[in-house]
Amino acid sequence: MVVKKLHEYAKKRNFKKTPEPKPRVKKDTAQPIFVIQEHHASHLHYDFRLESQGVLKSWAVPKGPSTDPHIKRLAALTEDHPMDYATFEGIIPSGYGAGTVIVWDTGTYENASEKDGKPISVAAAFEKGHIKFILHGTKLKGGYALIRFHNSDKNWLLIKTDDDYADARANPVATKSKSVLSTKTIKSLDKKFKRP
Ligand code: MN
């Protein structure tokens, strides 16, 4: 189970070199969590991760999440990450994902996915290609949806639900740069990291 679920995660990394967490699958928790990591690798992007079945389902969002319900952000599906990844920040020295990582936002979430008007699990919603959820983060709150393109496995859209927390003028990706776990910013870490 451990090897199978996080096989792709393990395959891409050399744990003798990277300080990233080892591939461990955890038990489901009553209050599932989400995490958004700002990751300055070869390109700056935001990794959006949702807990489901003991791992973090993960998408790379080049422009980061928006609070404007009219803006659709491309979210490219990436490999599942271990739950321990939710608190990881620092420097990935070389190899896959080399660069800097901070925890841009994290918190719990509520699954709001449904099919034919009935609630379904995140795993079922993932298969269906339409996940709805409510975030209880520090920076992001309220409803969001991840919707898969009809003609693609990898490409999804991350869209803010039009609710009380929707705000077309706010731009948290630009204005709130500090880690919610530390005072670090990507810029402060980048000063210590030599880009190849
Ligand atoms: Mn990444």
PDB file of C-alpha atoms and ligand atoms in Angstrom:
ATOM      1  CA  MET A   1       0.000   0.000   0.000  1.00  0.00           C
ATOM      2  CA  VAL A   2       2.698   2.465   1.059  1.00  0.00           C
ATOM      3  CA  VAL A   3       4.887   1.710  -1.915  1.00  0.00           C
ATOM      4  CA  LYS A   4       2.001   1.606  -4.394  1.00  0.00           C
ATOM      5  CA  LYS A   5       0.279   4.814  -3.288  1.00  0.00           C
ATOM      6  CA  LEU A   6       3.358   7.006  -3.132  1.00  0.00           C
ATOM      7  CA  HIS A   7       5.426   5.106  -5.688  1.00  0.00           C
ATOM      8  CA  GLU A   8       5.658   8.044  -8.086  1.00  0.00           C
ATOM      9  CA  TYR A   9       6.611  10.409  -5.248  1.00  0.00           C
ATOM     10  CA  ALA A  10       9.357   8.020  -4.086  1.00  0.00           C
ATOM     11  CA  LYS A  11      10.615   7.304  -7.605  1.00  0.00           C
ATOM     12  CA  LYS A  12      11.285  10.977  -8.330  1.00  0.00           C
ATOM     13  CA  ARG A  13      13.359  11.651  -5.209  1.00  0.00           C
ATOM     14  CA  ASN A  14      16.626  10.584  -3.598  1.00  0.00           C
ATOM     15  CA  PHE A  15      16.005  10.733   0.151  1.00  0.00           C
ATOM     16  CA  LYS A  16      19.738  10.717   0.860  1.00  0.00           C
ATOM     17  CA  LYS A  17      19.878  14.117  -0.822  1.00  0.00           C
ATOM     18  CA  THR A  18      16.526  15.814  -0.281  1.00  0.00           C
ATOM     19  CA  PRO A  19      15.203  16.979   3.113  1.00  0.00           C
ATOM     20  CA  GLU A  20      11.646  16.282   1.861  1.00  0.00           C
ATOM     21  CA  PRO A  21       9.521  13.827   3.912  1.00  0.00           C
ATOM     22  CA  LYS A  22       9.745  10.103   3.225  1.00  0.00           C
ATOM     23  CA  PRO A  23       6.773   8.381   1.540  1.00  0.00           C
ATOM     24  CA  ARG A  24       4.463   7.327   4.361  1.00  0.00           C
ATOM     25  CA  VAL A  25       0.708   6.812   3.963  1.00  0.00           C
ATOM     26  CA  LYS A  26      -1.350   7.860   6.990  1.00  0.00           C
ATOM     27  CA  LYS A  27      -4.802   6.984   8.261  1.00  0.00           C
ATOM     28  CA  ASP A  28      -7.734   9.193   7.322  1.00  0.00           C
ATOM     29  CA  THR A  29      -8.422  11.944   9.831  1.00  0.00           C
ATOM     30  CA  ALA A  30     -11.780  13.339  10.965  1.00  0.00           C
ATOM     31  CA  GLN A  31     -10.785  16.838   9.891  1.00  0.00           C
ATOM     32  CA  PRO A  32      -9.041  16.580   6.555  1.00  0.00           C
ATOM     33  CA  ILE A  33      -6.463  19.237   5.785  1.00  0.00           C
ATOM     34  CA  PHE A  34      -5.341  21.233   2.783  1.00  0.00           C
ATOM     35  CA  VAL A  35      -2.026  22.946   2.178  1.00  0.00           C
ATOM     36  CA  ILE A  36      -0.796  25.392  -0.439  1.00  0.00           C
ATOM     37  CA  GLN A  37       2.957  25.541  -0.852  1.00  0.00           C
ATOM     38  CA  GLU A  38       4.703  28.310  -2.736  1.00  0.00           C
ATOM     39  CA  HIS A  39       7.470  26.558  -4.642  1.00  0.00           C
ATOM     40  CA  HIS A  40      10.186  28.382  -6.499  1.00  0.00           C
ATOM     41  CA  ALA A  41      11.608  25.548  -8.621  1.00  0.00           C
ATOM     42  CA  SER A  42      12.601  26.126 -12.262  1.00  0.00           C
ATOM     43  CA  HIS A  43       9.351  28.131 -12.364  1.00  0.00           C
ATOM     44  CA  LEU A  44       7.501  29.730  -9.488  1.00  0.00           C
ATOM     45  CA  HIS A  45       4.193  27.980  -8.783  1.00  0.00           C
ATOM     46  CA  TYR A  46       1.793  27.088  -5.990  1.00  0.00           C
ATOM     47  CA  ASP A  47       1.250  23.441  -5.056  1.00  0.00           C
ATOM     48  CA  PHE A  48      -2.344  22.917  -3.988  1.00  0.00           C
ATOM     49  CA  ARG A  49      -2.829  19.760  -1.884  1.00  0.00           C
ATOM     50  CA  LEU A  50      -5.963  18.138  -0.462  1.00  0.00           C
ATOM     51  CA  GLU A  51      -5.932  15.237   2.007  1.00  0.00           C
ATOM     52  CA  SER A  52      -7.703  12.139   0.706  1.00  0.00           C
ATOM     53  CA  GLN A  53      -7.263   8.520   1.767  1.00  0.00           C
ATOM     54  CA  GLY A  54      -4.053   9.071   3.734  1.00  0.00           C
ATOM     55  CA  VAL A  55      -2.162  11.095   1.123  1.00  0.00           C
ATOM     56  CA  LEU A  56      -2.191  14.617  -0.289  1.00  0.00           C
ATOM     57  CA  LYS A  57      -3.722  14.809  -3.770  1.00  0.00           C
ATOM     58  CA  SER A  58      -1.642  17.496  -5.491  1.00  0.00           C
ATOM     59  CA  TRP A  59      -1.928  20.048  -8.277  1.00  0.00           C
ATOM     60  CA  ALA A  60       0.617  22.623  -9.447  1.00  0.00           C
ATOM     61  CA  VAL A  61      -1.080  25.987  -9.968  1.00  0.00           C
ATOM     62  CA  PRO A  62       1.294  28.304 -11.906  1.00  0.00           C
ATOM     63  CA  LYS A  63      -0.533  31.544 -10.993  1.00  0.00           C
ATOM     64  CA  GLY A  64      -1.733  30.446  -7.558  1.00  0.00           C
ATOM     65  CA  PRO A  65      -5.297  30.542  -6.225  1.00  0.00           C
ATOM     66  CA  SER A  66      -7.596  33.505  -6.843  1.00  0.00           C
ATOM     67  CA  THR A  67     -10.396  34.884  -4.676  1.00  0.00           C
ATOM     68  CA  ASP A  68     -12.258  36.109  -7.772  1.00  0.00           C
ATOM     69  CA  PRO A  69     -14.969  33.610  -8.855  1.00  0.00           C
ATOM     70  CA  HIS A  70     -14.612  34.792 -12.463  1.00  0.00           C
ATOM     71  CA  ILE A  71     -10.979  33.719 -12.675  1.00  0.00           C
ATOM     72  CA  LYS A  72     -10.136  30.127 -13.564  1.00  0.00           C
ATOM     73  CA  ARG A  73      -6.646  29.033 -12.612  1.00  0.00           C
ATOM     74  CA  LEU A  74      -4.945  26.176 -14.424  1.00  0.00           C
ATOM     75  CA  ALA A  75      -4.057  23.349 -12.021  1.00  0.00           C
ATOM     76  CA  ALA A  76      -1.827  20.565 -13.359  1.00  0.00           C
ATOM     77  CA  LEU A  77      -2.223  17.273 -11.523  1.00  0.00           C
ATOM     78  CA  THR A  78       1.048  16.053  -9.987  1.00  0.00           C
ATOM     79  CA  GLU A  79       1.974  12.992  -7.961  1.00  0.00           C
ATOM     80  CA  ASP A  80       0.342  12.287  -4.572  1.00  0.00           C
ATOM     81  CA  HIS A  81       2.440  13.557  -1.662  1.00  0.00           C
ATOM     82  CA  PRO A  82       2.756  12.096   1.855  1.00  0.00           C
ATOM     83  CA  MET A  83       0.777  13.787   4.651  1.00  0.00           C
ATOM     84  CA  ASP A  84       4.069  14.789   6.303  1.00  0.00           C
ATOM     85  CA  TYR A  85       4.641  17.120   3.365  1.00  0.00           C
ATOM     86  CA  ALA A  86       1.998  19.503   4.753  1.00  0.00           C
ATOM     87  CA  THR A  87       4.512  21.132   7.115  1.00  0.00           C
ATOM     88  CA  PHE A  88       7.545  20.970   4.835  1.00  0.00           C
ATOM     89  CA  GLU A  89       9.342  24.164   3.970  1.00  0.00           C
ATOM     90  CA  GLY A  90      12.942  24.929   3.162  1.00  0.00           C
ATOM     91  CA  ILE A  91      15.418  24.247   0.439  1.00  0.00           C
ATOM     92  CA  ILE A  92      15.415  21.265  -1.939  1.00  0.00           C
ATOM     93  CA  PRO A  93      19.115  21.254  -2.832  1.00  0.00           C
ATOM     94  CA  SER A  94      19.257  19.391  -6.141  1.00  0.00           C
ATOM     95  CA  GLY A  95      17.357  17.006  -8.376  1.00  0.00           C
ATOM     96  CA  TYR A  96      13.579  16.923  -8.763  1.00  0.00           C
ATOM     97  CA  GLY A  97      11.863  20.139  -7.630  1.00  0.00           C
ATOM     98  CA  ALA A  98      15.151  21.803  -6.651  1.00  0.00           C
ATOM     99  CA  GLY A  99      14.446  25.222  -5.198  1.00  0.00           C
ATOM    100  CA  THR A 100      12.646  26.760  -2.257  1.00  0.00           C
ATOM    101  CA  VAL A 101       9.331  25.937  -0.558  1.00  0.00           C
ATOM    102  CA  ILE A 102       7.169  27.721   2.019  1.00  0.00           C
ATOM    103  CA  VAL A 103       3.756  26.807   3.430  1.00  0.00           C
ATOM    104  CA  TRP A 104       1.744  29.656   1.924  1.00  0.00           C
ATOM    105  CA  ASP A 105      -1.532  28.563   3.552  1.00  0.00           C
ATOM    106  CA  THR A 106      -2.949  25.572   5.376  1.00  0.00           C
ATOM    107  CA  GLY A 107      -5.963  24.546   7.448  1.00  0.00           C
ATOM    108  CA  THR A 108      -8.822  22.087   7.442  1.00  0.00           C
ATOM    109  CA  TYR A 109     -11.390  21.687   4.696  1.00  0.00           C
ATOM    110  CA  GLU A 110     -14.887  20.304   4.309  1.00  0.00           C
ATOM    111  CA  ASN A 111     -15.751  18.156   1.345  1.00  0.00           C
ATOM    112  CA  ALA A 112     -18.836  19.475  -0.474  1.00  0.00           C
ATOM    113  CA  SER A 113     -18.685  17.201  -3.525  1.00  0.00           C
ATOM    114  CA  GLU A 114     -21.865  15.674  -4.835  1.00  0.00           C
ATOM    115  CA  LYS A 115     -23.291  13.534  -7.585  1.00  0.00           C
ATOM    116  CA  ASP A 116     -26.968  13.714  -8.554  1.00  0.00           C
ATOM    117  CA  GLY A 117     -27.547  15.882  -5.483  1.00  0.00           C
ATOM    118  CA  LYS A 118     -26.014  13.365  -3.064  1.00  0.00           C
ATOM    119  CA  PRO A 119     -22.738  13.801  -1.160  1.00  0.00           C
ATOM    120  CA  ILE A 120     -19.789  11.763  -2.419  1.00  0.00           C
ATOM    121  CA  SER A 121     -16.246  11.231  -1.101  1.00  0.00           C
ATOM    122  CA  VAL A 122     -13.278  13.248  -2.331  1.00  0.00           C
ATOM    123  CA  ALA A 123     -11.912  10.039  -3.897  1.00  0.00           C
ATOM    124  CA  ALA A 124     -15.164   9.559  -5.859  1.00  0.00           C
ATOM    125  CA  ALA A 125     -15.226  13.255  -6.788  1.00  0.00           C
ATOM    126  CA  PHE A 126     -11.624  12.973  -7.995  1.00  0.00           C
ATOM    127  CA  GLU A 127     -12.582  10.077 -10.290  1.00  0.00           C
ATOM    128  CA  LYS A 128     -15.546  12.093 -11.526  1.00  0.00           C
ATOM    129  CA  GLY A 129     -13.279  15.092 -12.206  1.00  0.00           C
ATOM    130  CA  HIS A 130     -15.203  17.599 -10.088  1.00  0.00           C
ATOM    131  CA  ILE A 131     -14.254  18.201  -6.433  1.00  0.00           C
ATOM    132  CA  LYS A 132     -16.048  20.823  -4.339  1.00  0.00           C
ATOM    133  CA  PHE A 133     -14.740  21.893  -0.936  1.00  0.00           C
ATOM    134  CA  ILE A 134     -14.787  24.630   1.679  1.00  0.00           C
ATOM    135  CA  LEU A 135     -11.426  25.872   2.950  1.00  0.00           C
ATOM    136  CA  HIS A 136     -10.756  26.983   6.511  1.00  0.00           C
ATOM    137  CA  GLY A 137      -7.312  28.460   5.987  1.00  0.00           C
ATOM    138  CA  THR A 138      -5.518  31.520   7.302  1.00  0.00           C
ATOM    139  CA  LYS A 139      -5.447  33.295   3.940  1.00  0.00           C
ATOM    140  CA  LEU A 140      -8.104  31.416   1.986  1.00  0.00           C
ATOM    141  CA  LYS A 141     -11.620  30.708   3.203  1.00  0.00           C
ATOM    142  CA  GLY A 142     -14.842  29.526   1.676  1.00  0.00           C
ATOM    143  CA  GLY A 143     -15.759  27.394  -1.291  1.00  0.00           C
ATOM    144  CA  TYR A 144     -13.553  26.310  -4.166  1.00  0.00           C
ATOM    145  CA  ALA A 145     -13.867  23.730  -6.922  1.00  0.00           C
ATOM    146  CA  LEU A 146     -11.354  21.700  -8.883  1.00  0.00           C
ATOM    147  CA  ILE A 147     -12.713  20.676 -12.278  1.00  0.00           C
ATOM    148  CA  ARG A 148     -10.946  18.393 -14.739  1.00  0.00           C
ATOM    149  CA  PHE A 149     -10.857  19.215 -18.456  1.00  0.00           C
ATOM    150  CA  HIS A 150     -12.963  16.777 -20.474  1.00  0.00           C
ATOM    151  CA  ASN A 151     -10.117  15.889 -22.813  1.00  0.00           C
ATOM    152  CA  SER A 152      -7.311  15.568 -20.261  1.00  0.00           C
ATOM    153  CA  ASP A 153      -6.161  13.581 -17.225  1.00  0.00           C
ATOM    154  CA  LYS A 154      -3.644  16.147 -16.032  1.00  0.00           C
ATOM    155  CA  ASN A 155      -5.285  19.508 -16.590  1.00  0.00           C
ATOM    156  CA  TRP A 156      -7.791  20.853 -14.103  1.00  0.00           C
ATOM    157  CA  LEU A 157      -9.118  24.306 -13.212  1.00  0.00           C
ATOM    158  CA  LEU A 158      -9.176  25.789  -9.705  1.00  0.00           C
ATOM    159  CA  ILE A 159     -12.136  28.146  -9.299  1.00  0.00           C
ATOM    160  CA  LYS A 160     -13.402  30.185  -6.337  1.00  0.00           C
ATOM    161  CA  THR A 161     -17.071  29.649  -5.490  1.00  0.00           C
ATOM    162  CA  ASP A 162     -19.176  32.826  -5.505  1.00  0.00           C
ATOM    163  CA  ASP A 163     -19.802  33.052  -1.753  1.00  0.00           C
ATOM    164  CA  ASP A 164     -19.262  35.527   1.133  1.00  0.00           C
ATOM    165  CA  TYR A 165     -15.478  35.049   0.885  1.00  0.00           C
ATOM    166  CA  ALA A 166     -15.298  35.802  -2.841  1.00  0.00           C
ATOM    167  CA  ASP A 167     -13.413  39.045  -3.502  1.00  0.00           C
ATOM    168  CA  ALA A 168     -12.580  40.177  -7.020  1.00  0.00           C
ATOM    169  CA  ARG A 169     -10.283  42.961  -5.780  1.00  0.00           C
ATOM    170  CA  ALA A 170      -8.152  40.978  -3.340  1.00  0.00           C
ATOM    171  CA  ASN A 171      -5.039  39.294  -4.684  1.00  0.00           C
ATOM    172  CA  PRO A 172      -3.615  37.283  -1.770  1.00  0.00           C
ATOM    173  CA  VAL A 173      -0.914  35.655  -3.906  1.00  0.00           C
ATOM    174  CA  ALA A 174       0.561  39.130  -4.513  1.00  0.00           C
ATOM    175  CA  THR A 175      -0.115  40.734  -1.132  1.00  0.00           C
ATOM    176  CA  LYS A 176       0.361  37.912   1.399  1.00  0.00           C
ATOM    177  CA  SER A 177       3.788  36.425   0.821  1.00  0.00           C
ATOM    178  CA  LYS A 178       4.717  35.132   4.285  1.00  0.00           C
ATOM    179  CA  SER A 179       4.583  31.498   5.341  1.00  0.00           C
ATOM    180  CA  VAL A 180       1.705  30.784   7.737  1.00  0.00           C
ATOM    181  CA  LEU A 181       4.019  28.465   9.725  1.00  0.00           C
ATOM    182  CA  SER A 182       7.055  30.730   9.960  1.00  0.00           C
ATOM    183  CA  THR A 183       7.981  34.274   8.982  1.00  0.00           C
ATOM    184  CA  LYS A 184       9.826  32.982   5.947  1.00  0.00           C
ATOM    185  CA  THR A 185       9.149  34.193   2.434  1.00  0.00           C
ATOM    186  CA  ILE A 186      10.270  32.593  -0.812  1.00  0.00           C
ATOM    187  CA  LYS A 187      12.531  35.625  -1.332  1.00  0.00           C
ATOM    188  CA  SER A 188      14.244  35.137   2.049  1.00  0.00           C
ATOM    189  CA  LEU A 189      14.902  31.466   1.250  1.00  0.00           C
ATOM    190  CA  ASP A 190      15.979  32.269  -2.310  1.00  0.00           C
ATOM    191  CA  LYS A 191      18.817  34.389  -0.885  1.00  0.00           C
ATOM    192  CA  LYS A 192      20.245  31.201   0.652  1.00  0.00           C
ATOM    193  CA  PHE A 193      19.701  29.020  -2.405  1.00  0.00           C
ATOM    194  CA  LYS A 194      22.036  29.023  -5.382  1.00  0.00           C
ATOM    195  CA  ARG A 195      20.076  28.452  -8.563  1.00  0.00           C
ATOM    196  CA  PRO A 196      21.845  26.252 -11.099  1.00  0.00           C
TER     197      PRO A 196
HETATM  198 MN    MN B   1       5.984  22.018  -6.836  1.00  0.00          MN
END
